[in-house]
mmCIF file of C-alpha atoms and ligand atoms in Angstrom:
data_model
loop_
_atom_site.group_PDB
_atom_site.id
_atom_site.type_symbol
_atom_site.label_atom_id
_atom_site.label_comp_id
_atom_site.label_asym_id
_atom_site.label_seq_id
_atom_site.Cartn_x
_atom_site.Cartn_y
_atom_site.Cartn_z
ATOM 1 C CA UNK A 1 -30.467 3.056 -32.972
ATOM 2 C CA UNK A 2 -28.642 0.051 -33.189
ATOM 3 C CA UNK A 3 -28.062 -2.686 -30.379
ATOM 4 C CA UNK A 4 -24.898 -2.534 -28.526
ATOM 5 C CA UNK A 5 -22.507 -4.600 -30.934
ATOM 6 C CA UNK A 6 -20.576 -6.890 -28.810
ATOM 7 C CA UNK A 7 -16.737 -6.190 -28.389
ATOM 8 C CA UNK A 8 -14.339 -9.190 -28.376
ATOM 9 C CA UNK A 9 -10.999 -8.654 -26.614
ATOM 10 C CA UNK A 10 -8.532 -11.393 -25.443
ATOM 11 C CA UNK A 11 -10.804 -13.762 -27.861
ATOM 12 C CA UNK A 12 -13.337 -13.335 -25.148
ATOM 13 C CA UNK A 13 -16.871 -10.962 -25.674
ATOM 14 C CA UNK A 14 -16.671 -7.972 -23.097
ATOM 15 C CA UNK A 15 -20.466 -8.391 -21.429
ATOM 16 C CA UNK A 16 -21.216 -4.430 -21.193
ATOM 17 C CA UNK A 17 -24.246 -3.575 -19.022
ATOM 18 C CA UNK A 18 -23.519 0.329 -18.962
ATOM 19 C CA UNK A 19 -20.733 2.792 -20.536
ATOM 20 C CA UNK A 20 -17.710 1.271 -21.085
ATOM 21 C CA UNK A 21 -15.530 2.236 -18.441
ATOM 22 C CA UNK A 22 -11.872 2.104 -19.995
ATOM 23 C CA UNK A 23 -8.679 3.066 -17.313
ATOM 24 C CA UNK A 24 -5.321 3.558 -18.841
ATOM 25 C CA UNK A 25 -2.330 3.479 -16.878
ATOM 26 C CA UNK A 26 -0.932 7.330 -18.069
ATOM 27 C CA UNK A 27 2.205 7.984 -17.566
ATOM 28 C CA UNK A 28 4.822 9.422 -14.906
ATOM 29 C CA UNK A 29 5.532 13.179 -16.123
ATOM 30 C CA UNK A 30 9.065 13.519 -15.778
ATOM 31 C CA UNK A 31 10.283 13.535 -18.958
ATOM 32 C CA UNK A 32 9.205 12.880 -22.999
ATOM 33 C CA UNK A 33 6.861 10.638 -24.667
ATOM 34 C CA UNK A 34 8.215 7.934 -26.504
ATOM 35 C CA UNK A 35 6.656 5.236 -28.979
ATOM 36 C CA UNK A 36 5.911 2.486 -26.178
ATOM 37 C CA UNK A 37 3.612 5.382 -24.780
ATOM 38 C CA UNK A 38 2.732 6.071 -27.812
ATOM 39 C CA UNK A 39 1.598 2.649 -29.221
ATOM 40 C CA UNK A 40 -0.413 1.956 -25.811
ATOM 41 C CA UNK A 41 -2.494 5.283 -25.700
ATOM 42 C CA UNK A 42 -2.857 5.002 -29.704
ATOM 43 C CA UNK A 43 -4.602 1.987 -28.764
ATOM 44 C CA UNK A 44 -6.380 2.900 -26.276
ATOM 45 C CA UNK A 45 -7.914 5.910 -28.614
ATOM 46 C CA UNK A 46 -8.739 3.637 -31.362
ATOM 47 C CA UNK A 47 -10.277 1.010 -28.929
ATOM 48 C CA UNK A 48 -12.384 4.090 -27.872
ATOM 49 C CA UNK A 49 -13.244 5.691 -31.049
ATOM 50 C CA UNK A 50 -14.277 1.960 -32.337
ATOM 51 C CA UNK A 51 -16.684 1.724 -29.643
ATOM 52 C CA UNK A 52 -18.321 5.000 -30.124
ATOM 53 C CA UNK A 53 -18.921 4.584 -33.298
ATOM 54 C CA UNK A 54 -19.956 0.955 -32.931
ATOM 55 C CA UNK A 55 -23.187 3.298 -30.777
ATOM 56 C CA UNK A 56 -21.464 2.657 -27.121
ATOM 57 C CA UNK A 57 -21.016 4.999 -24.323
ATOM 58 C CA UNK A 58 -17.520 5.209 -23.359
ATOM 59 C CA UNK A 59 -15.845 6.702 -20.166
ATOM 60 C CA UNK A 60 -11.870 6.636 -20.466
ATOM 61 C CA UNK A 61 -9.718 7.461 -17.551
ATOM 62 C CA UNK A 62 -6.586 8.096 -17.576
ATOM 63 C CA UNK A 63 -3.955 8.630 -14.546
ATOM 64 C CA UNK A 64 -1.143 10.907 -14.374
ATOM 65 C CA UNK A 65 1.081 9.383 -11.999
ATOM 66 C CA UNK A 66 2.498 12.621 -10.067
ATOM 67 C CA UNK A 67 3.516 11.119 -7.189
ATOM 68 C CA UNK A 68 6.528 9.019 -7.920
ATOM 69 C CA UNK A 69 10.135 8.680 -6.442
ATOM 70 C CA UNK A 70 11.779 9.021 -10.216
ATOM 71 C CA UNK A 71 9.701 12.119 -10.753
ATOM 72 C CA UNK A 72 11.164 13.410 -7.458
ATOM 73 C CA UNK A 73 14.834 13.060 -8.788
ATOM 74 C CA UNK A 74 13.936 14.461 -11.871
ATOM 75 C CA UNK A 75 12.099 17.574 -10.355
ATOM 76 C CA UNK A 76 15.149 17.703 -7.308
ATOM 77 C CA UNK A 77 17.883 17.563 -10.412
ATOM 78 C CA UNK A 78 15.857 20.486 -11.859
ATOM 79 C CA UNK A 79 15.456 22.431 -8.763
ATOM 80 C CA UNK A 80 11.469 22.561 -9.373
ATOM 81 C CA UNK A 81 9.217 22.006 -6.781
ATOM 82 C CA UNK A 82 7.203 18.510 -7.972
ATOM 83 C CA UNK A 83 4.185 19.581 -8.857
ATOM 84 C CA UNK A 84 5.477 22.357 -10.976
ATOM 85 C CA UNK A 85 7.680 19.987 -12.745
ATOM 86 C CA UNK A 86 5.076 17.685 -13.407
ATOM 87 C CA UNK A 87 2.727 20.180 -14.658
ATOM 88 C CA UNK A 88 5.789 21.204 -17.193
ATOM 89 C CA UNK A 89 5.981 17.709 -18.362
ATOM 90 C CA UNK A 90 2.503 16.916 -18.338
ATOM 91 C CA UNK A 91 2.011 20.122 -20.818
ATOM 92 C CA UNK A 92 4.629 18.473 -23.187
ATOM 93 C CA UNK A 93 2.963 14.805 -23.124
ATOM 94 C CA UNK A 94 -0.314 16.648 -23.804
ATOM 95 C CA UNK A 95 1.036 18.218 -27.059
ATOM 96 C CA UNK A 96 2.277 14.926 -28.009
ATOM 97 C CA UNK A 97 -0.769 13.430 -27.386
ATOM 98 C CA UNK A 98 -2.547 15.826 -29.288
ATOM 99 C CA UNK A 99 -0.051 15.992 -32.119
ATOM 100 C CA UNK A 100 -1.106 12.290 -32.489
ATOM 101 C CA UNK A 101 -5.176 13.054 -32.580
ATOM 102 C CA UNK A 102 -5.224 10.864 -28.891
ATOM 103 C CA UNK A 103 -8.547 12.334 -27.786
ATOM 104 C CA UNK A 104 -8.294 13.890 -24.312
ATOM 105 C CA UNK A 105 -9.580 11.233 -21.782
ATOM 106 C CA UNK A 106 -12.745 12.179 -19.908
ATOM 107 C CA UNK A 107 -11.489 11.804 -16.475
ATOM 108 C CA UNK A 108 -8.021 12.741 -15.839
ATOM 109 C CA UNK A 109 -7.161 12.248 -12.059
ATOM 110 C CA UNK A 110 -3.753 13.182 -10.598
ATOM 111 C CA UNK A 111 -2.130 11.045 -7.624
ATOM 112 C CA UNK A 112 -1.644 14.044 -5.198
ATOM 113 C CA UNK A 113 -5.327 14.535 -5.456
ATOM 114 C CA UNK A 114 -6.296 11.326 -4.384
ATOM 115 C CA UNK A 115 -3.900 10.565 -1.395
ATOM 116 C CA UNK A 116 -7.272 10.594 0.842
ATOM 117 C CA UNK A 117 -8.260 7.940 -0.722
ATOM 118 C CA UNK A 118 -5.286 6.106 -0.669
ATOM 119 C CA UNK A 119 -4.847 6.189 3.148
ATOM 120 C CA UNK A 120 -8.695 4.972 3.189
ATOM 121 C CA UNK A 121 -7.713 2.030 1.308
ATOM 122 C CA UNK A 122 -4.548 1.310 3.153
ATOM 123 C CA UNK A 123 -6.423 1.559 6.398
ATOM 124 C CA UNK A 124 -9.257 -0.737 4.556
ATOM 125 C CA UNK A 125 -6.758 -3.210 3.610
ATOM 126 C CA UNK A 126 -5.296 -3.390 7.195
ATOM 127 C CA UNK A 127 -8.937 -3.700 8.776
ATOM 128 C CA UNK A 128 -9.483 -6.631 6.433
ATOM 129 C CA UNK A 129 -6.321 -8.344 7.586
ATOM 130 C CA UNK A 130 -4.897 -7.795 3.916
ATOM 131 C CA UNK A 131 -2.266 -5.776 4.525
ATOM 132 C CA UNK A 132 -0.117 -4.510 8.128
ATOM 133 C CA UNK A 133 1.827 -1.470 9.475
ATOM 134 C CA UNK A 134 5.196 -1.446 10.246
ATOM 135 C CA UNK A 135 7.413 1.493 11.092
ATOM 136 C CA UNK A 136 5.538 3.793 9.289
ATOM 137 C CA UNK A 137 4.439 2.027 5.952
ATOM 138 C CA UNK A 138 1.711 -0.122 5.368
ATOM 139 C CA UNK A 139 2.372 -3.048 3.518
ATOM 140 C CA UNK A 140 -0.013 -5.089 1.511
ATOM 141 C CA UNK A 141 0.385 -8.583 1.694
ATOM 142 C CA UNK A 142 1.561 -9.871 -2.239
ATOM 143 C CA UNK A 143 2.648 -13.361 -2.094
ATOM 144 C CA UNK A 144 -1.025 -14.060 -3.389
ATOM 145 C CA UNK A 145 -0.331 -12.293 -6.738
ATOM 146 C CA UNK A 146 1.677 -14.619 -7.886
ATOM 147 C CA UNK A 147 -0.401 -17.710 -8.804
ATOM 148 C CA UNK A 148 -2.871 -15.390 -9.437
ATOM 149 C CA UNK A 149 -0.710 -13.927 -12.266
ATOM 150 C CA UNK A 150 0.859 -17.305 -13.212
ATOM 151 C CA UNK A 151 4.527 -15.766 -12.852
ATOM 152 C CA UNK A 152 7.042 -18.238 -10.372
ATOM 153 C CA UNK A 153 8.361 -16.555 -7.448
ATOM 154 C CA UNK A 154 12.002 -16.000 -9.243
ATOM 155 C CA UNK A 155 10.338 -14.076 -11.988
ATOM 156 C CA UNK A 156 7.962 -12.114 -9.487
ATOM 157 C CA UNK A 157 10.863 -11.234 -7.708
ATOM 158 C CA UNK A 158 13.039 -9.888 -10.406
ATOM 159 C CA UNK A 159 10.412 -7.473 -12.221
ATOM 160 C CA UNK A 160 9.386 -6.000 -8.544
ATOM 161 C CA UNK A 161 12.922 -5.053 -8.634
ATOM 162 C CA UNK A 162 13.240 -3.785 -11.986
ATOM 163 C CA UNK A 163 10.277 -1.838 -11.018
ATOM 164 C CA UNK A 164 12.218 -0.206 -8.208
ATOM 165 C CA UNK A 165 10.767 -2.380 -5.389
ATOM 166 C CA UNK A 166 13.137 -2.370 -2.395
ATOM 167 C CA UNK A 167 12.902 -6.041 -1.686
ATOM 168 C CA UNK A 168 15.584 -6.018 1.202
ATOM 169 C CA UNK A 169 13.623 -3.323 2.747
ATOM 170 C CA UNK A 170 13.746 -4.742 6.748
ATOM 171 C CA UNK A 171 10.295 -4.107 7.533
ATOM 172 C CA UNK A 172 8.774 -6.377 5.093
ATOM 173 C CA UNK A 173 7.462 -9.678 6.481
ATOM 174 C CA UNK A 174 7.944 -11.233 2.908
ATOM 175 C CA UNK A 175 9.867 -10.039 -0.205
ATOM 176 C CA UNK A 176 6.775 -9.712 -2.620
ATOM 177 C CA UNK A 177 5.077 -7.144 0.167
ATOM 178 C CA UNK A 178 4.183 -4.330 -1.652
ATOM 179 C CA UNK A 179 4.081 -0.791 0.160
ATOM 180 C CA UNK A 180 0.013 0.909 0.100
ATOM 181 C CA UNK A 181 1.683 3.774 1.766
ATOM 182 C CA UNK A 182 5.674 4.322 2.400
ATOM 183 C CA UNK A 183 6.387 5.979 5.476
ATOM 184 C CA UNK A 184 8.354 9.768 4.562
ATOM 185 C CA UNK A 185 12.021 9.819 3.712
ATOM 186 C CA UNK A 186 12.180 13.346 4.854
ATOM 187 C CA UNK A 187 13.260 14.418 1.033
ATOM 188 C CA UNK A 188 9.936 13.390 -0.545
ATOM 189 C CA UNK A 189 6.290 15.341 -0.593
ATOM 190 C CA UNK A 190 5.161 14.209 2.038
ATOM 191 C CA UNK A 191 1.454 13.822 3.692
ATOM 192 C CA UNK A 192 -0.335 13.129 6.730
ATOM 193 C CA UNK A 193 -1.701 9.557 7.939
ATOM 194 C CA UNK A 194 -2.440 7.534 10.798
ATOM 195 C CA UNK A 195 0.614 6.167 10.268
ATOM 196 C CA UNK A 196 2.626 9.584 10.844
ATOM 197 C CA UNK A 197 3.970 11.450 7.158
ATOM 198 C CA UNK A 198 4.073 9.740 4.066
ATOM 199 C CA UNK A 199 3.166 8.979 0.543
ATOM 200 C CA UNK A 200 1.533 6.322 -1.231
ATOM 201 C CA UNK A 201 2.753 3.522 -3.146
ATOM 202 C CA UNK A 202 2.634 2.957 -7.043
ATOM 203 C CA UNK A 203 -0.073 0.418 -7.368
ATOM 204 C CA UNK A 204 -2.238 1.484 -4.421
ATOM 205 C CA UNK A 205 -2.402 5.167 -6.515
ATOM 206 C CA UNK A 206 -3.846 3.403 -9.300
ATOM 207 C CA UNK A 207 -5.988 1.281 -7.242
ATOM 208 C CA UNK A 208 -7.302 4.657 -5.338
ATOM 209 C CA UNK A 209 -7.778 6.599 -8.744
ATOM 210 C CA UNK A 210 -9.666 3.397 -10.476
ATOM 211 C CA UNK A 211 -11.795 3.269 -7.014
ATOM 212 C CA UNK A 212 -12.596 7.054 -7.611
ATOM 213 C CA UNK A 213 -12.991 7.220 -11.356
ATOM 214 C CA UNK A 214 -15.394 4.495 -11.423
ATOM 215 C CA UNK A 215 -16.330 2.643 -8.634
ATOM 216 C CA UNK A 216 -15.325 -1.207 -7.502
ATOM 217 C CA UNK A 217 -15.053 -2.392 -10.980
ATOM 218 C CA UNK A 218 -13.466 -1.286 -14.331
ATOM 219 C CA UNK A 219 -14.983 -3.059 -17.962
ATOM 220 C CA UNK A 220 -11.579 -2.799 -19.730
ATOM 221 C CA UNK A 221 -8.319 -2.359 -17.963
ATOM 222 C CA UNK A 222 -5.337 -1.258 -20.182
ATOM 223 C CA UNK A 223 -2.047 -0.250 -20.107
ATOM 224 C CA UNK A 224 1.750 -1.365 -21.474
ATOM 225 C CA UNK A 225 2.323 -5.190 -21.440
ATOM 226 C CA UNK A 226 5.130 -4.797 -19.426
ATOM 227 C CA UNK A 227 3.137 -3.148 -16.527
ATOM 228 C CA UNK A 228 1.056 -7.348 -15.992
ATOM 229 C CA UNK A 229 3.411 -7.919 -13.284
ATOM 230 C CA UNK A 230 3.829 -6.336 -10.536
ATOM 231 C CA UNK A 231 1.949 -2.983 -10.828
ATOM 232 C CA UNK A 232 -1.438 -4.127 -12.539
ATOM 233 C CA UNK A 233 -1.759 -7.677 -10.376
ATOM 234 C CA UNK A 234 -1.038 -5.688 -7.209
ATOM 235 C CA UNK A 235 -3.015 -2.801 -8.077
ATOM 236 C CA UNK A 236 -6.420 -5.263 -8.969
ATOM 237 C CA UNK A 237 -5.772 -7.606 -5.802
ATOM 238 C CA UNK A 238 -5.359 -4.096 -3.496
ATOM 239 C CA UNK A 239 -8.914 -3.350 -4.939
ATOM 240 C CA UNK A 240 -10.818 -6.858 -4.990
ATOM 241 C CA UNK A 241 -9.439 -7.084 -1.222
ATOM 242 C CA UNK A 242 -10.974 -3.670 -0.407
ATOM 243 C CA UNK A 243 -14.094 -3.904 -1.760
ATOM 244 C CA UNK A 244 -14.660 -7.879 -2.114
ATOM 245 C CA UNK A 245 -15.552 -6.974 -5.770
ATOM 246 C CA UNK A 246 -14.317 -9.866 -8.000
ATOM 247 C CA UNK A 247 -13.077 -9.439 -10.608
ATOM 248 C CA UNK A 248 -11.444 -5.493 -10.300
ATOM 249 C CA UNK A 249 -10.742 -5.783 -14.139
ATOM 250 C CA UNK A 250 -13.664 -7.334 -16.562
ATOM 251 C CA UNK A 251 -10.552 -7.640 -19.249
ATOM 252 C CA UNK A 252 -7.305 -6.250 -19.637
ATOM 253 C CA UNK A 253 -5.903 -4.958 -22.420
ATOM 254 C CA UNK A 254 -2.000 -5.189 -22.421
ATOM 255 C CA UNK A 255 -0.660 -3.496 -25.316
ATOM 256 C CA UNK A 256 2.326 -5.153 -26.628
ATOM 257 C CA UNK A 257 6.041 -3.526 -26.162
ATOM 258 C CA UNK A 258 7.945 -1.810 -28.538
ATOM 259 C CA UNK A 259 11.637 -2.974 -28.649
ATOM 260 C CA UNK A 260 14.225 -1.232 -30.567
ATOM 261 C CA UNK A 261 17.571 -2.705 -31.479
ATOM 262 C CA UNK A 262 16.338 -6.327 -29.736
ATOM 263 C CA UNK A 263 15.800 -4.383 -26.440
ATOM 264 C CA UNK A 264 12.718 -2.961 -25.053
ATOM 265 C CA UNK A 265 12.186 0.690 -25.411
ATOM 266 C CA UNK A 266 11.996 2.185 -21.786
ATOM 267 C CA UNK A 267 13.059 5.575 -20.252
ATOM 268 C CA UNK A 268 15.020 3.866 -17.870
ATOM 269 C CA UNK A 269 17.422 2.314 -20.588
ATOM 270 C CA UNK A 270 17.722 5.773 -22.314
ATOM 271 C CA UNK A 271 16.715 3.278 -25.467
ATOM 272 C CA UNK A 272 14.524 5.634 -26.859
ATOM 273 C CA UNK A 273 12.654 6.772 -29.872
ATOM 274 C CA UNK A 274 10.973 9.927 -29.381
ATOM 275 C CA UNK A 275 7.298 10.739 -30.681
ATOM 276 C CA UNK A 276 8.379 14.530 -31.066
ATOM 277 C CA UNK A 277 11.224 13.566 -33.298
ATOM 278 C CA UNK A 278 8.959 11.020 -35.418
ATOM 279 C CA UNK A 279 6.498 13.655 -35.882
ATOM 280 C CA UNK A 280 8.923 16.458 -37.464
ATOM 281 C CA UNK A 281 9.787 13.547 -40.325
ATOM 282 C CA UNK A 282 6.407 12.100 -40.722
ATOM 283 C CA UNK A 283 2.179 13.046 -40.845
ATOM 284 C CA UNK A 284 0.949 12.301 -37.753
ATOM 285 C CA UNK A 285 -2.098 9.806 -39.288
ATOM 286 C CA UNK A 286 0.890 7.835 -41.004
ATOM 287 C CA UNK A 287 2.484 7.166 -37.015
ATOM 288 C CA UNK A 288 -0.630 5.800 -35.880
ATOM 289 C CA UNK A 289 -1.542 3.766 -38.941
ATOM 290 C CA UNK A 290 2.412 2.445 -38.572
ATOM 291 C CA UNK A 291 0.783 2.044 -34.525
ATOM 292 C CA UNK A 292 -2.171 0.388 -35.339
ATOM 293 C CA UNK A 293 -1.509 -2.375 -38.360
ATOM 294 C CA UNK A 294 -0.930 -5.210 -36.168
ATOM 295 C CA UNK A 295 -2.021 -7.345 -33.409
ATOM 296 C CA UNK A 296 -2.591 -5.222 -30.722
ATOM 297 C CA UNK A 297 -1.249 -7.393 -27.849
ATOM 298 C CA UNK A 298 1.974 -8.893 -29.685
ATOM 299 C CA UNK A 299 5.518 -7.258 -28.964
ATOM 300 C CA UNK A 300 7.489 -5.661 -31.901
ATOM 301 C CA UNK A 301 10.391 -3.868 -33.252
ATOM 302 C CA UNK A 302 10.440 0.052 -34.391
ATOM 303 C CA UNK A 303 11.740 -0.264 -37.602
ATOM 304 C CA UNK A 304 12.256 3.266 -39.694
ATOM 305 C CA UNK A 305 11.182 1.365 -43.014
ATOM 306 C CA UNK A 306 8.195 -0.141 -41.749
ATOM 307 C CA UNK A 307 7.068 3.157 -40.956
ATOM 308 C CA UNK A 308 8.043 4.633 -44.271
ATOM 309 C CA UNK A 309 5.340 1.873 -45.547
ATOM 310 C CA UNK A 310 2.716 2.762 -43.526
ATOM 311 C CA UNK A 311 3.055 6.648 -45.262
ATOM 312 C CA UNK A 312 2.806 4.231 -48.377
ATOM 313 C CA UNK A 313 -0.595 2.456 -46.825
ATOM 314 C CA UNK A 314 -1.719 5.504 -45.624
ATOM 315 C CA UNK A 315 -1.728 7.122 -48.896
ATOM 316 C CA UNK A 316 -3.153 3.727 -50.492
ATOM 317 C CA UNK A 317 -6.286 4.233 -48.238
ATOM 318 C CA UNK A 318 -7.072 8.003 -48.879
ATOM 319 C CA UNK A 319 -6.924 6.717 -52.579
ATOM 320 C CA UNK A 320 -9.258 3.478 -51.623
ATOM 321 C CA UNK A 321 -11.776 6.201 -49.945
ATOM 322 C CA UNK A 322 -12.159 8.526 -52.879
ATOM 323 C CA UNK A 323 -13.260 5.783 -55.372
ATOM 324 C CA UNK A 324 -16.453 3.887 -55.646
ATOM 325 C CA UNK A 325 -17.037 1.058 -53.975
ATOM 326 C CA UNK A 326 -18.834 -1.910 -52.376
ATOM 327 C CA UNK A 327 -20.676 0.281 -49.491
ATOM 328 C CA UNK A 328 -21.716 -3.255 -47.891
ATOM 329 C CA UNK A 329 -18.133 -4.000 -47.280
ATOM 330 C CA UNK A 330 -18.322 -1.284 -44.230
ATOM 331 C CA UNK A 331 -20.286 -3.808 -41.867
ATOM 332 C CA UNK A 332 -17.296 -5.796 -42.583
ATOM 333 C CA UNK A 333 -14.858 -3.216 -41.577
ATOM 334 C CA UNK A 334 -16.380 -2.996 -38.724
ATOM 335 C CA UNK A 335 -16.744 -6.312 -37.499
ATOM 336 C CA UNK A 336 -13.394 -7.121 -37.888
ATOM 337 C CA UNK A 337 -12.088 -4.493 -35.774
ATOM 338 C CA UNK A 338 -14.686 -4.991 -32.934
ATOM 339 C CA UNK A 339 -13.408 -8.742 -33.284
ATOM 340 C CA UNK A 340 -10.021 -7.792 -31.015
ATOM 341 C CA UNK A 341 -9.478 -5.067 -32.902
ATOM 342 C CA UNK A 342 -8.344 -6.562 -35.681
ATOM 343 C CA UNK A 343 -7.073 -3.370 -37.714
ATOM 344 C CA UNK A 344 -4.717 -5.690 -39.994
ATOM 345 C CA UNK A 345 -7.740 -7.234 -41.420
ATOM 346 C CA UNK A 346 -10.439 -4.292 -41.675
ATOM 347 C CA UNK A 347 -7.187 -2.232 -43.435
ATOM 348 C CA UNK A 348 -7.002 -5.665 -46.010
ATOM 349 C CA UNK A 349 -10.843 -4.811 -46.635
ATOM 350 C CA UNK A 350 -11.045 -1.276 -46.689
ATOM 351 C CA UNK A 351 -8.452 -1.279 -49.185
ATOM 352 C CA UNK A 352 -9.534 -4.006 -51.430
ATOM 353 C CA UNK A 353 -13.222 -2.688 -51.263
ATOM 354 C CA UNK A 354 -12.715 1.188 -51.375
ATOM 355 C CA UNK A 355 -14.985 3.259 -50.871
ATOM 356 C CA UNK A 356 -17.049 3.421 -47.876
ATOM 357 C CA UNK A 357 -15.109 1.030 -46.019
ATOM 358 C CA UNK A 358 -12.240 2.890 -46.566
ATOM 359 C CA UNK A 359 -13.559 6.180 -45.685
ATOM 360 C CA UNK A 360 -15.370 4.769 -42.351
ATOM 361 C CA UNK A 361 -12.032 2.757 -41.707
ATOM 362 C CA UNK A 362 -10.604 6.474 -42.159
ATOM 363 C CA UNK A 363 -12.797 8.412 -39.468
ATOM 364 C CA UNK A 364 -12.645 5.723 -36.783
ATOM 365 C CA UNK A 365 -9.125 5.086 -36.781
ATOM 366 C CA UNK A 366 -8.890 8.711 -36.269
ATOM 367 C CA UNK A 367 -6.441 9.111 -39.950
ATOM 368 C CA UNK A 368 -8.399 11.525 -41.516
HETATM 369 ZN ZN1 LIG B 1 -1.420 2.225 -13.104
#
C-alpha cells in the first residue's frame, strides 16, 4: 500500500498520526435543507471521499443539534413534543443528504444524548476557574476569544447577537460570556444539574459531542464560514480550557457562504434556495459538481445559470471518461485536489486528459 499522501488545507500540510478525525457542525432540525448546508456537507463528503481514496482512514462526525431554543419554537408552533419534531426533520435532511450521495457520517451524536457530558464540562470549566455560576447558568468566561479569533470587540459583539446571544442578560459579568449551561425557562426541555434544571448552551454541545466523538483533539474541524465567530472560537476555547489540550482543532475548514441576491442565504432571513427544489430540476451529480468547482473556502453567489453549466461540465466529463487517455495524468488529478482541494484544477485536467483522470476524478467526487 501506499504511504499516507499528505493533505494540504489552509495552504498548510495536515500532520496525520492516526485516522483522520473530521467533525462537522450538522445542522439544527427544524426545518429544510438549503444550499449553504448543502455546499458545506458536499464538502465535507468530497474532503472525505478524497482522503479515502488517497489510502487514509477517516472518522467523520457529524452533530445534530437537537437541543436548541429555535427548534423549540418550531416544535411549540407545531404542537410536537421536541424530540419528535426533530426526528421528523432530521428524516427529511437525511433524504436530502442522500439525494445528494453525502455519505452517512460514521458517528452521528445527538445533543440530548450528551447533556451528561455537558454538565461535566461546565462543572470542569468552573473547577478550572474558566467559567462561574450565577443564578442558575454557568457562564464561560469569552472575552479571551476575541484576540484569539482576531475579530474587535464591536464585531464580536454584533455576531453573538445575530447568533441569538442575550448580551443584556443581568447575570453576565461581561457581554461576550457565553452560557455552558442556561438555567430552565420553565417552557424548554429541561434537565437536571448541580445547578438546579436546565439545558446546555450551543457551543458547549458541540464542545461535549467533539469531547465524546473523539477525544481532546479533532484533525480537521469544519463547518459554514459563518459559524468562525462566536460558535466555533467558543466551542474550541470551552475544550482547550477543559482538557489543557492545545490546539482543540489541528485545522479548520470553513466552507465559504452562499449568498443569493447580494445577501447571505440563511433560514433566519427566509432567503432561501431549497436543495429539494434544485433536485426536482436538476441530476443530483450536476448540484454537487455546480458545489464543488471552486475554491472551497471563498464566499459566492447561487446563480441558476452557473448551475445550468455545471450540467454542461458534468456531461463534458462523462464524455472525457469514456475516451482514451493519458492514464499518468490521474496522479495529477489527485494531487491537485489533496493540494486544498483544489477541484477547479483536477476538473481542468481530467477534462483535458480524459480518460482515467476523468473517470477517477468521477468516483471520488462522488458524480458517477
Ligand atoms: Zn457546532
Amino acid at each position: 500500500m501506499l504511504p499516507p499522501a499528505p493533505v494540504v488545507l489552509n495552504g498548510a500540510p495536515v500532520a496525520l498520526v492516526g485516522p483522520v478525525r473530521i467533525y462537522v457542525c450538522g445542522v439544527t432540525p427544524y426545518g429544510v435543507t438549503h444550499l449553504g448546508h448543502a455546499a458545506t456537507f458536499v464538502w465535507v463528503d468530497a474532503l472525505a471521499r478524497i482522503l479515502r481514496h488517497a489510502h487514509l482512514e477517516v472518522e467523520v462526525t457529524r452533530n445534530v443539534t437537537d437541543v436548541d431554543d429555535v427548534l423549540t419554537k418550531a416544535a411549540q408552533t407545531a404542537n410536537t413534543p421536541y424530540d419528535e419534531y426533530a426526528a421528523m426533520q432530521q428524516y427529511r435532511f437525511d433524504h436530502d443528504m442522500a439525494a445528494l450521495g453525502v455519505r452517512r457520517p460514521d458517528h452521528e451524536p445527538r445533543a440530548h444524548r450528551h447533556i451528561g457530558e455537558v454538565v461535566r464540562l461546565a462543572q470542569g470549566l468552573i473547577d478550572s476557574g474558566h467559567a462561574y455560576e450565577a443564578n442558575g447558568s454557568v457562564y464561560f468566561i469569552g472575552r479571551g476569544c476575541l484576540e484569539h479569533s482576531g475579530v474587535t470587540q464591536e464585531q464580536g459583539l454584533q455576531l453573538c447577537e445575530e447568533f441569538g446571544e442575550d448580551l443584556d442578560d443581568p447575570h453576565k459579568r461581561d457581554r461576550l460570556d457565553t452560557p455552558v449551561w442556561r438555567a430552565s425557562s420553565g417552557a424548554d426541555p429541561a434537565w437536571p444539574s448541580p445547578w438546579g434544571m436546565g439545558r446546555p448552551g450551543w457551543h458547549a454541545e458541540c464542545a461535549a459531542m467533539v469531547l465524546h466523538s473523539f477525544g481532546s483533539s479533532v484533525d480537521i474541524h469544519a463547518g459554514g464560514k459563518d459559524l468562525a465567530f462566536p460558535h466555533h472560537a467558543f466551542e474550541s476555547a470551552q475544550a482547550e480550557a477543559f482538557t489543557g489540550v492545545t490546539p482543540f482543532a489541528r485545522s479548520w475548514m470553513h466552507v465559504g457562504t452562499v449568498g443569493i441576491d447580494g445577501a447571505k442565504m440563511a433560514k433566519s432571513t427566509g432567503n432561501l434556495v431549497l436543495t429539494d427544489d434544485l433536485l426536482t430540476e436538476h441530476r443530483p451529480a450536476a448540484i454537487r459538481l455546480y458545489l464543488l468547482d471552486r475554491r472551497w473556502s471563498q464566499d459566492w453567489e447561487y446563480e441558476p445559470r452557473a448551475l445550468v453549466a455545471a450540467e454542461g461540465r458534468l456531461d463534458a466529463l462523462y464524455a472525457a471518461a469514456g475516451r482514451r487517455g493519458n492514464d499518468a495524468a490521474q496522479v495529477h488529478v489527485m494531487q491537485s485536489l489533496l493540494n486544498d482541494l483544489d477541484v477547479p484544477r483536477a476538473l481542468d485536467i481530467a477534462l483535458e486528459e480524459g480518460g482515467r483522470a476523468a473517470r477517477d476524478l468521477t468516483h471520488v467526487l462522488g458524480l458517477g
